Amino acid sequence: MTSQIDTLLDETRRFPPPEQFAAQANATEATYQAAAKDREAFWATEAAQLDWIEPWHTVLEWNLPHAKWFVGGKLNVSSNCLDRHVSGGRADKAAIIWEGEPGDTRTLSYAELSQEVNRCANALRGLGVGKGDRVAIYLPMIPEAAIAMLACARIGAVHSVVFGGFSAESLRDRINDAEAVAVITADGGNRRGQVVPLKKFADKALEDTPSVRHVLVVSRIGEAADTVMQPGRDHWWHEIVDAASTEATPEPMDAEDLLFILYTSGTTGKPKGIVHTTGGYLTQVTTTSKYVFDLKDDDVFWCSADIGWVTGHSYVVYGPLANGATVVMYEGSPDWPDRDRFWALCAKHGVTVFYTAPTAIRTFMKWGPEFPDRHDLSQLRLLGTVGEPINPEAWMWYHQHIGHGRCPIVDTWWQTETGGIMITPLPGVTTTKPGSATVPFPGISAELVDTDGTPIESGGGYLTITDPWPGMLRTIYRDDDRYRETYWSRFPGRYFAGDGAKLDDDGYWWILGRVDDVLNVSGHRIGTMEVESALVDHPAVAEAAVVGKTHDIKGQAVAAFVTLKGDRDGSEDLVKELKQHVTEKIGAIARPEDIIFTADLPKTRSGKIMRRLLRDIAEGRALGDTTTLADPNVVNMLIEKHEAAEG
Ligand code: WT7
């Protein structure tokens, strides 16, 4: 993506906010000014709009690298997302409009959602799950996913949502790292007309998860899923949740009590359990939903992310619901049963704000404008993107063919670790430039630094955050050393995001992408080490090196260089087998696009694999410096192999 951005970035193309939009926007110039004057006061004013059971005594306690926000305050996230709307005039308003892939639908009003959450909370309490217990959630995009998350929040249990596309092994490792006491799953989900047998995957994971006492199973598929229930351990949702009472007292949570853990890939083989707490996180996602997505009472907000990712946590569930908005949830894929599905959904439900990933926009662009063109998208008033840099052509296409020139586009930069949006335009206020995430959100301080950590005003460098922010991760679950090391050691005193970026002369941010051994495939983070571990786990593989290569739609794709044990040959069948092996170990998102067999990997004389060279080879680029290579012949051979593989 980097080179694409470099050649296409056009700092002169500007889109000032449409006047009509600006006249009614939640954000104004004053929003920036208030935060610039006093960041802590800005966040405190926003936090004060939530319902607190007990007020905080200190806004921020900063003990680098540990932050505590709204210290002494007590609140409950589910009460803020539900009860106050039910009693505040939104009882009959739709909270969730859901559509299943086969076309079944369900709308839950705030009153109904609140009752379902309470039932689920009571069922969990009945199974002995309580405050501080970890609960793994492994569900498709069905209302029960949001219900389960909110039910955990209600009783103070810490949820760890595992994306339904992850394998049994990935699920097992996450359950074990968090020592979850319960798992909430479904008999299956629908994906492109096929059933994804989640309970079967969960059962495989559960063979080796000693901490799990109970499994709650949603029947999404029914008989056809042929589900085997283990007596004593497994319980049907429709039996125990549906029978539970619709009243459940919310657990008063300390502002710094854990709300959730979410695992994300890093530069080692082991995913990191990112820890988010209650008060600061809710404040940031509520505030950003209000100003970035401009949420108002009559908005229908569709964030197309799966709840397995942080985007789904913050902008399908917590942020919009805390604002009392209506959210759309969709179970399936954009091309099922046809390429009209997303636009048909927008028209049918009157979606006003739509938030998706650049990879999706590039896919729509490839399919052509005839699909959105035959649907009434006149209700749309704001568009957003997240997950990776958006190339200016995709931005322009989105602007013209989905937004019809009238919708501002918010390109939002943030991470699992940041909890909420960090760098973004404020619609109605900030002039946008296609491809730039523009400027930090009010109350967020970002700085670009060079390799030595010296701040730079313009040009290229590393993106760092200089002050704590409410939604920041508090640590890595049970690994505070890794927390310090990963985020706070490279540039002492600063949070290092792992991204390279550029600042232009207007002080606008252009995110260039990861500078570490982490890939961004379709907006999802994949650690190269994780894929390498999965490959060397296969009996035929001796050594593996994984790099990213530019991909038109996905942004990046996984390319693997593999050496085999003994005198095994790299056949087409083995390529298939290895791809399948990675899918089984991690999940389909990590499946390599290319596998290149080689007798040797290019290494320095000290034995370090030269990934930079492998990236050059995978991209078919001219090679960088090769003088430190132990054996220069290896590279020539690899280039030949790569060319042969590309055909
Ligand atoms: C990484 C974080 C947070 C939502 C989804 C991804 C990249 C995210 C943008 C953007 C350019 C972006 C960064 C970041 N990224 N948003 N608007 N422009 N790059 O969450 O899996 O934690 O990944 O996604 O590289 O570090 P994540």
XYZ file of C-alpha atoms and ligand atoms in Angstrom, residues 264 310-311 385-390 411-417 437 497 499 511 513-514 520 523-525, ligand 1:
53
model
C -4.925 -9.237 18.524
C -12.697 -4.107 17.970
C -14.624 -2.127 15.351
C -13.805 3.941 6.507
C -11.410 2.093 8.822
C -8.797 -0.617 9.032
C -6.148 0.327 6.513
C -5.088 3.221 4.353
C -7.681 4.009 1.706
C -11.382 8.100 7.362
C -10.836 6.951 10.927
C -7.456 5.761 12.204
C -7.395 3.742 15.392
C -6.450 0.312 16.739
C -7.633 -2.505 18.956
C -5.342 -0.949 21.554
C -7.123 10.428 8.096
C 1.347 2.536 17.427
C 2.488 2.541 12.102
C -1.056 6.678 7.535
C 0.840 1.177 7.375
C 2.625 -1.137 9.785
C -2.846 -5.945 7.312
C -8.089 -4.593 7.379
C -7.285 -7.497 9.701
C -4.077 -7.847 11.565
C -4.100 -1.112 12.427
C -4.930 -1.486 13.612
C -9.372 -0.169 14.530
C -10.126 -0.815 13.583
C -9.674 -1.899 12.730
C -8.269 -2.378 12.768
C -4.455 0.110 10.458
C -6.634 1.263 11.016
C -6.642 2.902 9.596
C -6.855 4.036 8.757
C -4.776 3.626 7.781
C -5.441 2.174 9.423
C -3.204 0.615 11.150
C -3.405 0.208 12.593
N -5.478 1.155 10.328
N -7.348 2.303 10.578
N -7.972 4.778 8.827
N -5.888 4.365 7.870
N -4.509 2.541 8.516
O -7.836 -2.638 14.063
O -6.666 -4.838 13.892
O -6.158 -3.230 15.751
O -5.417 -2.775 13.393
O -4.947 -0.948 11.279
O -2.095 -0.040 10.600
O -2.208 0.060 13.308
P -6.510 -3.438 14.326
